[in-house]
XYZ file of N, CA and C in Angstrom:
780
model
N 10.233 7.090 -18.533
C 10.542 5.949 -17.683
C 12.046 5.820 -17.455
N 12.897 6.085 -18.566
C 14.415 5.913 -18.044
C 14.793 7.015 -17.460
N 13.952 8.076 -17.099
C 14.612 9.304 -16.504
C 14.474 8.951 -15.252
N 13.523 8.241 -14.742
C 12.820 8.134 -13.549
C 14.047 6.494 -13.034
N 14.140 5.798 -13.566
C 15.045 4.931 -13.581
C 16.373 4.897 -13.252
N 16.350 5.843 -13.699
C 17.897 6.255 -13.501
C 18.605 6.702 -12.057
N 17.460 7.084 -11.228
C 17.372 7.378 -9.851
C 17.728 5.870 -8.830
N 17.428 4.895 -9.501
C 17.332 3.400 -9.276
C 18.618 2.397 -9.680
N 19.334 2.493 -10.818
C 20.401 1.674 -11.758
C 20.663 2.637 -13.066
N 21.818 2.316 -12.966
C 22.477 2.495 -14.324
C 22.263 1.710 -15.813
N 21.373 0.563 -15.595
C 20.824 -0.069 -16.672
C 20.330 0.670 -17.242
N 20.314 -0.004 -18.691
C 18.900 0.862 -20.106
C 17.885 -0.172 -19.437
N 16.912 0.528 -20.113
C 15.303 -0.289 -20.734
C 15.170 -1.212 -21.447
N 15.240 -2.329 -21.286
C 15.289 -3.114 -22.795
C 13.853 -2.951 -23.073
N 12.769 -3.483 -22.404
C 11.334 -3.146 -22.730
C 10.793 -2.533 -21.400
N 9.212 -2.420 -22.130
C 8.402 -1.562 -20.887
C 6.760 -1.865 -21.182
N 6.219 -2.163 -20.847
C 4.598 -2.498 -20.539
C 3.476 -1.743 -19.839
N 2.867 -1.167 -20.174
C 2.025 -0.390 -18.901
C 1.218 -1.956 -18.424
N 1.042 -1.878 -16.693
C 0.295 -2.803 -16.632
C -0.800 -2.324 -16.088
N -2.217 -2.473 -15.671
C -3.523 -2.362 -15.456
C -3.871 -3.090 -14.419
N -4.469 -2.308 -13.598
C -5.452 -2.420 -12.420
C -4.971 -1.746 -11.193
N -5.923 -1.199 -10.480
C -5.859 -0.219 -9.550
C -6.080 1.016 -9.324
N -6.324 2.059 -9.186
C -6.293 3.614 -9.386
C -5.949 4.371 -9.253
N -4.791 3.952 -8.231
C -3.813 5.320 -7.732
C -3.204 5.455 -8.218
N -2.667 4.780 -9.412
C -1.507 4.982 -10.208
C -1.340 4.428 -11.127
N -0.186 4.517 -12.152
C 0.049 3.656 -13.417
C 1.301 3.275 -13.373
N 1.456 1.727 -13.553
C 2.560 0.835 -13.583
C 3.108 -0.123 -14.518
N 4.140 0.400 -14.886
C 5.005 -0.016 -16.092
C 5.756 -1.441 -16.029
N 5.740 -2.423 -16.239
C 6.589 -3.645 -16.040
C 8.126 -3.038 -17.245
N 8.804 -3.092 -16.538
C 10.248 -2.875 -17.101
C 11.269 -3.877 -16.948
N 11.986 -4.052 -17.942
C 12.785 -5.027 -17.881
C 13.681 -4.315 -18.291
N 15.203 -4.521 -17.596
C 16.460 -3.906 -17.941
C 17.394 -4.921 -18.698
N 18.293 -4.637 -19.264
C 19.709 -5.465 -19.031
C 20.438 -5.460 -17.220
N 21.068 -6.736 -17.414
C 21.381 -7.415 -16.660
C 22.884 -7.104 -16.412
N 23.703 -6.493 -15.577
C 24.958 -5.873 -15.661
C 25.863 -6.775 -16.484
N 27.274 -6.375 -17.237
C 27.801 -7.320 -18.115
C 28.806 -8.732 -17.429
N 28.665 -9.288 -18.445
C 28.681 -11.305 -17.477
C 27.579 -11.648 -17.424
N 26.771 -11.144 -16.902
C 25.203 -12.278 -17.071
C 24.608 -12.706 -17.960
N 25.349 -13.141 -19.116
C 24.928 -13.753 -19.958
C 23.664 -13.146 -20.664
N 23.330 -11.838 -20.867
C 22.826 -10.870 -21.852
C 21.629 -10.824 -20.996
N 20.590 -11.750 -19.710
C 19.563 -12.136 -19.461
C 19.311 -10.589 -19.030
N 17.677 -10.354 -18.682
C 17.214 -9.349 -18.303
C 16.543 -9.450 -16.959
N 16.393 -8.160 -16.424
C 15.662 -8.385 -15.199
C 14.522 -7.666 -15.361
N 13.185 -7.740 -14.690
C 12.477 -7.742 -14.549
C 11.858 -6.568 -13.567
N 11.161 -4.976 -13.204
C 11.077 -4.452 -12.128
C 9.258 -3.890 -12.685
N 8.810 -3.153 -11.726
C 7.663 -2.617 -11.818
C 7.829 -1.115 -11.460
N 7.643 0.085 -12.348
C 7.664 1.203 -11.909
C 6.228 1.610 -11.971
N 6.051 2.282 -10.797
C 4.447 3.057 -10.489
C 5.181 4.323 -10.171
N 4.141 4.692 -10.583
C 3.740 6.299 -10.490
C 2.695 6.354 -10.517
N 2.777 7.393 -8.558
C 1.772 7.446 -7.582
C 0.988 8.597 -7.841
N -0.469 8.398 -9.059
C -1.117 10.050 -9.414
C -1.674 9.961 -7.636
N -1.725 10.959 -7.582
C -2.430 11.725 -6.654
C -2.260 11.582 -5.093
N -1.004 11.345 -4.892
C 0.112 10.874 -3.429
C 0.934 12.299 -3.506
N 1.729 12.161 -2.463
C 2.231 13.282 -2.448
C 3.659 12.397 -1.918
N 5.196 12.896 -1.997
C 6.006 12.229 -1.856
C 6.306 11.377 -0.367
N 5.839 12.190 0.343
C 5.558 11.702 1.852
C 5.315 10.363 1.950
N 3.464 10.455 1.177
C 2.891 9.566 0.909
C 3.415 8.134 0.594
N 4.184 8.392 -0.416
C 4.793 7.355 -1.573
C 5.838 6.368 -0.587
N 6.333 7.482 -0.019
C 7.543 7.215 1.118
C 7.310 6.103 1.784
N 6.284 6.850 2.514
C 5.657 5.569 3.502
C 5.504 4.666 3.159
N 4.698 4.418 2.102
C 4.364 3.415 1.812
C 5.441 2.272 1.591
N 6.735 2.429 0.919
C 7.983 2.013 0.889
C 8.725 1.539 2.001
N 8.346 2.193 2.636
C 8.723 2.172 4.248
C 8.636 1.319 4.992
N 7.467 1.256 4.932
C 6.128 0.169 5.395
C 6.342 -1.218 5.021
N 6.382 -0.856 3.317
C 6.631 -2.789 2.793
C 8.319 -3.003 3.281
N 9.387 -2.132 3.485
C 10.488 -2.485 3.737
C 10.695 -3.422 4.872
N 10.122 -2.364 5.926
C 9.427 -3.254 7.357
C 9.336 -4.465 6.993
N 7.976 -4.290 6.819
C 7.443 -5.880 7.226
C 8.291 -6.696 6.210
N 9.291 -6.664 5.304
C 10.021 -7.672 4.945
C 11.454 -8.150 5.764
N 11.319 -6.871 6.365
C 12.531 -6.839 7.649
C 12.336 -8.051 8.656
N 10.720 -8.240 9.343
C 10.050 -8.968 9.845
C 10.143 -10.464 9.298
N 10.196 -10.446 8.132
C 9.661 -12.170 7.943
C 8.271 -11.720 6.696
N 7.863 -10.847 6.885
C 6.775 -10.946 5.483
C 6.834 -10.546 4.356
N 7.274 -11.414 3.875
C 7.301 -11.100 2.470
C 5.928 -11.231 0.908
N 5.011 -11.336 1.730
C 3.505 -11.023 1.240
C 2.865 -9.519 0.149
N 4.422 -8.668 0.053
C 3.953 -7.287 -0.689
C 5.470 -7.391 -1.539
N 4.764 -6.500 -2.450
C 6.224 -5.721 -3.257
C 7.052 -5.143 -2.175
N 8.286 -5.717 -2.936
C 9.653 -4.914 -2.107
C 10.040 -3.580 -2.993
N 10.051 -2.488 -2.399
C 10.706 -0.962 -3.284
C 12.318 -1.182 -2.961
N 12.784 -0.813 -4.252
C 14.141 -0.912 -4.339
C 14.760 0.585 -4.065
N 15.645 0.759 -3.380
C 16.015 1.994 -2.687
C 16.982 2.576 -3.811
N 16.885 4.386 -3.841
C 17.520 4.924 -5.195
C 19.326 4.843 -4.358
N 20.009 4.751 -5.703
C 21.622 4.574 -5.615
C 21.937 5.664 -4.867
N 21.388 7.434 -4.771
C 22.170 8.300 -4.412
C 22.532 7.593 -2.518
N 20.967 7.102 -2.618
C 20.629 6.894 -0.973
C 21.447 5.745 -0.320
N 21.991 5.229 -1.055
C 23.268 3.934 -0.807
C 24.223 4.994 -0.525
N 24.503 5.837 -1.206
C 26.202 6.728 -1.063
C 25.930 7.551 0.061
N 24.497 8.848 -0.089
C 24.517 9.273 1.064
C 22.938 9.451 1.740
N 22.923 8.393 2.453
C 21.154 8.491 3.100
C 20.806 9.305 3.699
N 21.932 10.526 4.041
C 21.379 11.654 4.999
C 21.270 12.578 4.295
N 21.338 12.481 3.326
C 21.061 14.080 2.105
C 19.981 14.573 2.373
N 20.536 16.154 2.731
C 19.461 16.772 2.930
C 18.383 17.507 2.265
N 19.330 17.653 0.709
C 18.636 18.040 -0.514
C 17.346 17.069 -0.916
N 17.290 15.589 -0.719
C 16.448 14.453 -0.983
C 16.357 14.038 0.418
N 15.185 13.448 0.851
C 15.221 13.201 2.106
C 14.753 11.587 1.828
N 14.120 11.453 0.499
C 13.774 10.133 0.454
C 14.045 8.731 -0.208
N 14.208 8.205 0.106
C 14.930 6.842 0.229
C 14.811 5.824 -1.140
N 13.125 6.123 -1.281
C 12.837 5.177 -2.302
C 12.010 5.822 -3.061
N 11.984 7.333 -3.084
C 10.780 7.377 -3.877
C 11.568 8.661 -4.541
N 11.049 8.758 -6.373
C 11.941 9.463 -7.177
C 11.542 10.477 -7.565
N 11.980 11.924 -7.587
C 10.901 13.294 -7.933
C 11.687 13.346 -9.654
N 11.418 12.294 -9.936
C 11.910 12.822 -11.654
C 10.942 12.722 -12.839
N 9.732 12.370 -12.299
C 8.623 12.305 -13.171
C 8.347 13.646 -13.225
N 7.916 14.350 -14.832
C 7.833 15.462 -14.934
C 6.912 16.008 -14.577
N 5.452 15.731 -14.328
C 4.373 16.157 -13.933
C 4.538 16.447 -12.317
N 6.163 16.128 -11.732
C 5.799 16.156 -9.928
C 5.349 14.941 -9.117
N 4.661 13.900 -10.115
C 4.251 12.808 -9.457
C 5.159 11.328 -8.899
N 5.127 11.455 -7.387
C 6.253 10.750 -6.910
C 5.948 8.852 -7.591
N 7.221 8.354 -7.708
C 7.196 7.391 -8.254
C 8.357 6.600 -7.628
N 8.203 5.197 -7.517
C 9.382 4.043 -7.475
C 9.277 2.930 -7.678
N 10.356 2.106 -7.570
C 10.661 1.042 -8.009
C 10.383 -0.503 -7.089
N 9.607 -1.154 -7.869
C 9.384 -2.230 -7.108
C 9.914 -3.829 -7.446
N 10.265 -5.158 -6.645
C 10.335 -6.152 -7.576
C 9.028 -6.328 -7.918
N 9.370 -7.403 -8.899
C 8.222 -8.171 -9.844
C 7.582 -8.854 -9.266
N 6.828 -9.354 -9.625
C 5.901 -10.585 -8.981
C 4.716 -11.448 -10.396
N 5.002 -12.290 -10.208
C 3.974 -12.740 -11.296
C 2.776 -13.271 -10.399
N 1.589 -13.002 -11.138
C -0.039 -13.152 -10.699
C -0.664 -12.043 -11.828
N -1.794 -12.525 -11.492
C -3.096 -11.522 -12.052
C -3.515 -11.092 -11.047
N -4.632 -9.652 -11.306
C -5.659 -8.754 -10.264
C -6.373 -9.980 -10.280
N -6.874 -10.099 -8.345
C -7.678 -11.131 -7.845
C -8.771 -10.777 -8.326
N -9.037 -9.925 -8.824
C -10.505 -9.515 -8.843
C -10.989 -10.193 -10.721
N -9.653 -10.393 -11.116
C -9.996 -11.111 -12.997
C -9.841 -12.609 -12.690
N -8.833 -12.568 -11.313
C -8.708 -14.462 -11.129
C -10.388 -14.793 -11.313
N -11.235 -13.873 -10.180
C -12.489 -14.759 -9.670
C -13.453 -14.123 -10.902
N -13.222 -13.128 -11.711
C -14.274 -12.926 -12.790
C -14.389 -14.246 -13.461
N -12.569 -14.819 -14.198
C -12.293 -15.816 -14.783
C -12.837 -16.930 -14.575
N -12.827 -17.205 -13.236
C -12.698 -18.492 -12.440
C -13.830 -18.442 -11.446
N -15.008 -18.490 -11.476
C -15.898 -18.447 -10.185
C -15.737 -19.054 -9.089
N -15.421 -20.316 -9.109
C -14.763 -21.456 -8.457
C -13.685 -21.018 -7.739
N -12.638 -20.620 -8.126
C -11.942 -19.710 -7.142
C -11.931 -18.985 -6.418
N -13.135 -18.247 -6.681
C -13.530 -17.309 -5.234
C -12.819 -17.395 -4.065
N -13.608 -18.829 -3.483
C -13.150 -18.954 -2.381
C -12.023 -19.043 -1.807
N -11.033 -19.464 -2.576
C -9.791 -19.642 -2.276
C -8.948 -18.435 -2.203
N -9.171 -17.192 -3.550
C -8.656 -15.985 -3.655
C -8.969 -15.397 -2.587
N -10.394 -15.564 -1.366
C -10.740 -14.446 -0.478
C -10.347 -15.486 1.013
N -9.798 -16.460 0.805
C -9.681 -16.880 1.563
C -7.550 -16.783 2.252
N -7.118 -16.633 0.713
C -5.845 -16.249 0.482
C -5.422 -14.605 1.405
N -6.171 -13.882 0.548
C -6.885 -11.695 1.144
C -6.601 -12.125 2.235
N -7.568 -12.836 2.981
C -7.996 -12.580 4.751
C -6.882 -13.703 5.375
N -5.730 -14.309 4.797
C -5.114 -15.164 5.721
C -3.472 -13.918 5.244
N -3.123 -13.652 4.419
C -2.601 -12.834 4.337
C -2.759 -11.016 5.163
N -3.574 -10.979 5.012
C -3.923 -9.541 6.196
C -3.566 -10.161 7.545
N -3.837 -11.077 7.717
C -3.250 -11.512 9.200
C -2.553 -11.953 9.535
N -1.717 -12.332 8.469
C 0.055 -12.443 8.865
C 0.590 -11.386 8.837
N 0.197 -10.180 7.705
C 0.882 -8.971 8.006
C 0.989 -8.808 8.983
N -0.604 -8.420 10.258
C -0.782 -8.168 11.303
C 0.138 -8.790 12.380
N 0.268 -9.919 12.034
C 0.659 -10.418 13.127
C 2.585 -10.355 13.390
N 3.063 -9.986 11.954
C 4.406 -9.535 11.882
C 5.042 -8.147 12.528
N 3.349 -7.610 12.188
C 3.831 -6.481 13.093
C 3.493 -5.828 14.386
N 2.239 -7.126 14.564
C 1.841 -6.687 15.828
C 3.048 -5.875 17.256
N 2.336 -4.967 17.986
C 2.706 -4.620 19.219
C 3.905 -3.371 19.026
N 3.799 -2.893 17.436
C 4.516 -1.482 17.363
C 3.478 -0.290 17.891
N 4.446 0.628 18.294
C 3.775 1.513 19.141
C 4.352 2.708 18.830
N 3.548 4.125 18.896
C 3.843 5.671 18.284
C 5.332 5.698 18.072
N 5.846 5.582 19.358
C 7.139 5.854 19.221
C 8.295 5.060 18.097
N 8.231 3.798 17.772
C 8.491 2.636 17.386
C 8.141 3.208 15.940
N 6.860 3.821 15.432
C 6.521 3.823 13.907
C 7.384 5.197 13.796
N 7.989 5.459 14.853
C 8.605 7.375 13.943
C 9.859 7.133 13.946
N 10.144 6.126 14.318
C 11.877 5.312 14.281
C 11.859 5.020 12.974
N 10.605 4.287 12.715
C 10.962 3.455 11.032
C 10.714 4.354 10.044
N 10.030 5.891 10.146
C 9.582 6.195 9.529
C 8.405 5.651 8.784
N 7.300 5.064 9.669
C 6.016 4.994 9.234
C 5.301 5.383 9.488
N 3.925 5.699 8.703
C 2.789 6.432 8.820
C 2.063 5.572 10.568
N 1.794 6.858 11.092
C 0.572 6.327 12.486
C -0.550 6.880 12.069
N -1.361 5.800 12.658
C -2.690 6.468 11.870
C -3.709 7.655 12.877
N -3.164 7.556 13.848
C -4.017 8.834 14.652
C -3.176 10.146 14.345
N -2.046 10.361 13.751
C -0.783 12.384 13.455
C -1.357 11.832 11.756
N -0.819 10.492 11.026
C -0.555 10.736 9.870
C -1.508 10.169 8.495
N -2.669 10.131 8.910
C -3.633 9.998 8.237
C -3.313 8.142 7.506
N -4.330 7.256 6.798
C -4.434 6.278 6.123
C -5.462 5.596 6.851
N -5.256 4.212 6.249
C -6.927 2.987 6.551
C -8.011 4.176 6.763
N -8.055 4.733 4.981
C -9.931 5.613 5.407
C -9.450 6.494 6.206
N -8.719 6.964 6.516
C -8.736 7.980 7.492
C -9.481 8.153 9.192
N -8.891 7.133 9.342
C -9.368 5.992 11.066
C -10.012 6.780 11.772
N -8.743 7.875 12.084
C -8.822 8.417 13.214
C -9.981 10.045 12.532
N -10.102 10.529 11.459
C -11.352 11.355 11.168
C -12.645 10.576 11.330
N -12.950 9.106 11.286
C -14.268 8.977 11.590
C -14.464 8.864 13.002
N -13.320 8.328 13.610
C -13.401 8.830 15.185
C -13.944 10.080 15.892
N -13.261 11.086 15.245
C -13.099 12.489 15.786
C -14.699 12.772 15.078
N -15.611 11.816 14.492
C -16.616 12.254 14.228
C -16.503 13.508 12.668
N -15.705 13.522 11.728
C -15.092 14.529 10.925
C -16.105 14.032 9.845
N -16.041 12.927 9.642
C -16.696 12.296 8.218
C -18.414 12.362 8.450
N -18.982 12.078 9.849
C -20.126 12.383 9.953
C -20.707 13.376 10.320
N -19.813 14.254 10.473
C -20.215 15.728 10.531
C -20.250 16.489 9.116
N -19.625 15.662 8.057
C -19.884 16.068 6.754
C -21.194 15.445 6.281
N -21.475 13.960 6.316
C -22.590 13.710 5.686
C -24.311 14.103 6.509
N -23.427 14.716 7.683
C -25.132 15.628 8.036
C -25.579 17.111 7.913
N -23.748 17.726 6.911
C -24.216 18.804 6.807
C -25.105 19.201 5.619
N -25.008 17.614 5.060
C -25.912 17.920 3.320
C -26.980 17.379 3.449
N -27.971 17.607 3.516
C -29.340 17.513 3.581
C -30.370 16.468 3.150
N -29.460 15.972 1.514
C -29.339 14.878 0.919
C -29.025 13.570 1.791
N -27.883 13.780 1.799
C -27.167 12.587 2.591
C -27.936 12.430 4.157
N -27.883 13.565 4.652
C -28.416 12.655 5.816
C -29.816 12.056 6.234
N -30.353 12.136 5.134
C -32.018 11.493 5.325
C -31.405 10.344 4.177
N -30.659 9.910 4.140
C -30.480 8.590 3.289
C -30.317 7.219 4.085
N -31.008 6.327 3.989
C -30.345 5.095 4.964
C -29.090 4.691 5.246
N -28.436 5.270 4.465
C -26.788 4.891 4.466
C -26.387 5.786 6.196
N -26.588 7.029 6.114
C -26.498 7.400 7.156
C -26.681 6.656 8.465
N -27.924 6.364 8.959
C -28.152 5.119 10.491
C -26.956 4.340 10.158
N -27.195 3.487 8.808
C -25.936 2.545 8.784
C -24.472 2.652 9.218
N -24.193 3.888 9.055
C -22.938 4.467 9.082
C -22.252 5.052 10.527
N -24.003 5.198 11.156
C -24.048 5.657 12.948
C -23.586 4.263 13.779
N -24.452 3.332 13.492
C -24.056 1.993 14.295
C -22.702 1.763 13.603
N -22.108 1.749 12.276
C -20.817 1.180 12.359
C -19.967 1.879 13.038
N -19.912 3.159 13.002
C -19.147 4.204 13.520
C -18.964 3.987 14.754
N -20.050 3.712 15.948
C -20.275 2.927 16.775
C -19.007 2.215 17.182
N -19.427 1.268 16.468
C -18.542 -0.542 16.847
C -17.044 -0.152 16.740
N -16.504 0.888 15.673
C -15.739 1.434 15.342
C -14.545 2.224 16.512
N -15.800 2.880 17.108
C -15.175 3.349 18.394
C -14.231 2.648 19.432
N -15.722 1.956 19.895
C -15.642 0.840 21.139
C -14.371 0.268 20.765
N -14.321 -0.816 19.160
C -12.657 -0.868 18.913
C -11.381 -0.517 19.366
N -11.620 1.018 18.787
C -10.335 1.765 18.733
C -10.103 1.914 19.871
N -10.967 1.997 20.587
C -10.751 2.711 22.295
C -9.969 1.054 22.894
N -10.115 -0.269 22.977
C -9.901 -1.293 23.344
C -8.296 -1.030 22.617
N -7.919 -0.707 21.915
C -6.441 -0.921 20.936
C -5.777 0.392 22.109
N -6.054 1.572 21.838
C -6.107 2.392 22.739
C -5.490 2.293 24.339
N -6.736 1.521 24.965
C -6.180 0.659 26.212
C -5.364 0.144 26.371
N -4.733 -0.645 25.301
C -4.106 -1.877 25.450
C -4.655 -3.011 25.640
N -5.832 -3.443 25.040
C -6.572 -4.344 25.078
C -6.787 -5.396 23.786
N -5.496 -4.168 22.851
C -5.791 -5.096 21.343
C -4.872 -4.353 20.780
N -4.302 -5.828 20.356
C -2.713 -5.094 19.447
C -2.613 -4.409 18.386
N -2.088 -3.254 17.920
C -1.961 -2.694 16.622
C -0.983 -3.036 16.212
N -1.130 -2.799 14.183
C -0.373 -3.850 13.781
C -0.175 -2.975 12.455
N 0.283 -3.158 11.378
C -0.126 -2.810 10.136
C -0.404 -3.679 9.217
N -1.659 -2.890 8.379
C -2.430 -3.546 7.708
C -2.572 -2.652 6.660
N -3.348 -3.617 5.618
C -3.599 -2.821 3.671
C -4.815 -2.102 3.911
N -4.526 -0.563 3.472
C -5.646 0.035 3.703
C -6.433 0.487 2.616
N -6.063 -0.333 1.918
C -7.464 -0.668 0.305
C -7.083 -1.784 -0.237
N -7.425 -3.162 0.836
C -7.350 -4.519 0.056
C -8.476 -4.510 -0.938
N -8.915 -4.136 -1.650
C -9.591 -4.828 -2.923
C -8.868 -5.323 -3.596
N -9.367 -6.273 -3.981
C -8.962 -7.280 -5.171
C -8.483 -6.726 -6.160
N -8.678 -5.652 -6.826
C -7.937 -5.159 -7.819
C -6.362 -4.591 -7.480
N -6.199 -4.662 -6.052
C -4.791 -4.275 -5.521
C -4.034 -5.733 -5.150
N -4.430 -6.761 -5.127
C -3.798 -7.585 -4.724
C -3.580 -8.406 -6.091
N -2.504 -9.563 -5.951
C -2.430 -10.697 -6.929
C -2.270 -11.450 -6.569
N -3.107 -12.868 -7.356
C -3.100 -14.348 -7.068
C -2.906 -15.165 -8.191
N -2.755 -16.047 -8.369
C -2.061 -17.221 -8.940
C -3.201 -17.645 -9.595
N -3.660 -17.398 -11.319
C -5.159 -17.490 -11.692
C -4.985 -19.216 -12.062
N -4.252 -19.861 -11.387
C -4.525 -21.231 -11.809
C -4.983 -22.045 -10.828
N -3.967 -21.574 -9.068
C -4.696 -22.299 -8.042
C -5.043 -20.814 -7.343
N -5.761 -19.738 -7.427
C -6.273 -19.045 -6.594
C -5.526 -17.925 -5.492
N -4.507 -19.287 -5.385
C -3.768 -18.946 -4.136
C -3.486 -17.364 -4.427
N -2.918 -16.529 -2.742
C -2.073 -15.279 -2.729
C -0.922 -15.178 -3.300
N -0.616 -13.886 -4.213
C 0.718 -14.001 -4.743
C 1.421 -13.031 -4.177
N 0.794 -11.698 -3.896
C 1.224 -10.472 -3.264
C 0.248 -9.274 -3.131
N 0.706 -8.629 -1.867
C -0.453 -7.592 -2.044
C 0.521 -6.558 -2.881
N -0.206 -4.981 -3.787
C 0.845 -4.728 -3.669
C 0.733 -3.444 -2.918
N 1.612 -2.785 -3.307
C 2.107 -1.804 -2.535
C 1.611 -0.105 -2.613
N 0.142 -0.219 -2.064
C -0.935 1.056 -1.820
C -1.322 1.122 -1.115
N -0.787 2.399 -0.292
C -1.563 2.355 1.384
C -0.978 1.199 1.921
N -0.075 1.022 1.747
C 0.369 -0.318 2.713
C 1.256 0.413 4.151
N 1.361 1.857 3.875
C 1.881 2.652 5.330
C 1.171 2.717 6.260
N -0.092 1.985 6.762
C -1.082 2.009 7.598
C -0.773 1.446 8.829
N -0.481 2.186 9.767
C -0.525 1.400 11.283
C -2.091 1.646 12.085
N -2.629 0.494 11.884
C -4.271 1.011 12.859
C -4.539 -0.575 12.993
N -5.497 -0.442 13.675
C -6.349 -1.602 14.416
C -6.775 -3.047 12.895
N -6.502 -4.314 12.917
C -6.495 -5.228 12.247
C -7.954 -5.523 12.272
N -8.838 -5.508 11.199
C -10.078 -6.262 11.371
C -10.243 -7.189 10.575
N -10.493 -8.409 10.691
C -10.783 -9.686 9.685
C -11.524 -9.678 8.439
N -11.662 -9.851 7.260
C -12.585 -10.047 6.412
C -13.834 -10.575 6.742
């Protein structure tokens, strides 16, 4: 963890926590010292490390939450950008901004602020009663994202360096169930396609279309959105329910906004 850190501040570690929930990765709550004068206090950061992303990946995603805080939303973790990239952002040896190749296994990793909440998904185990409020928090939050970023367009996401979802894959991989890719797999297995899930999957695929093609037109704004809101990715406030933050997985998604 301080090797990987070090890409980030010159602080030590004072402590470190693995914290739990989610799957793409594992995330450490770290607390540093506080540069000298501040009265000894510590600060507070979150390091993840992204198993099974690739640095690109990681990038984006950084990218993405930078954006939309650029905007006015501040609804996700903010990634804190590494020091070399303050001195020189055009290095061509590192091309990336916020995300650190010093984890030894290869697996890209960075730095996020803190946020206090629990996984929504232990608020409403905890709290049944909350439900409503935690999913009501999810779906009013997805649509402020949306709406912060509504009306970016191809050209516009390769300025910021963000993922588009028809060249650069995310949300499920949009644009493969379009191109028909995903249901051309579940009818080549024999299994799967005499399963009911299949029809199911024809009519959504369907509605799916008609969608994309209306966004397409210009008939419906694209925006970016979380492209694995489950509850175990987001945090809320396990006392009133409320949204605390989404965080920051697959949040490089530019595709079509659909409501909860």
């Amino acid at each position: 963890l301080a090797s990987i850190l070090g890409d980030f501040a010159t602080v030590k570690i004072r402590s470190s926590k693995q914290l739990f929930g989610g799957y793409s990765g594992s995330s450490y709550a770290v607390e540093v010292n506080t540069p000298a004068g501040a009265d000894g206090k510590a600060t507070r950061y979150v390091l993840k490390v992204s198993n099974g992303y690739t640095y690109d990946d990681a990038e984006f995603m950084c990218r993405t939450a930078r954006h939309l805080s650029s905007v006015g939303y501040l609804e996700c973790c903010l990634p804190i950008p590494k020091m070399k990239q303050k001195r020189n952002p055009c290095n061509p040896d590192d091309p990336y901004v916020y995300v650190s190749k010093r984890e030894s296994n290869g697996i890209p990793a960075f730095l996020l602020n803190y946020v206090e909440g629990e996984q929504a998904d232990k608020v409403m185990r905890d709290n049944p009663k909350l439900a409503p409020t935690v999913m009501r928090g999810i779906g009013g939050g997805l649509g402020r994202m949306h709406s912060a970023s509504s009306g970016i367009d191809k050209a516009k996401a390769n300025s910021l360096g963000l993922r588009w979802y028809e060249t650069d894959g995310g949300c499920c991989d949009v644009e493969d169930q379009i191109q028909d890719k995903i249901l051309d797999k579940i009818m080549a297995d024999p299994d799967a396609k005499e399963h009911a899930f299949a029809a199911f999957y024809r009519r959504e695929l369907g509605d799916l279309k008609k969608e994309m093609q209306l966004a397409k037109d210009g008939k419906l704004g694209l925006g970016i959105t979380h492209g694995d809101p489950f509850a175990d990715n987001i945090l809320s406030d396990p006392e009133s329910g409320k949204l605390s933050e989404f965080l920051t997985s697959k949040m490089s998604v530019l595709a079509l906004y659909f409501s909860i």
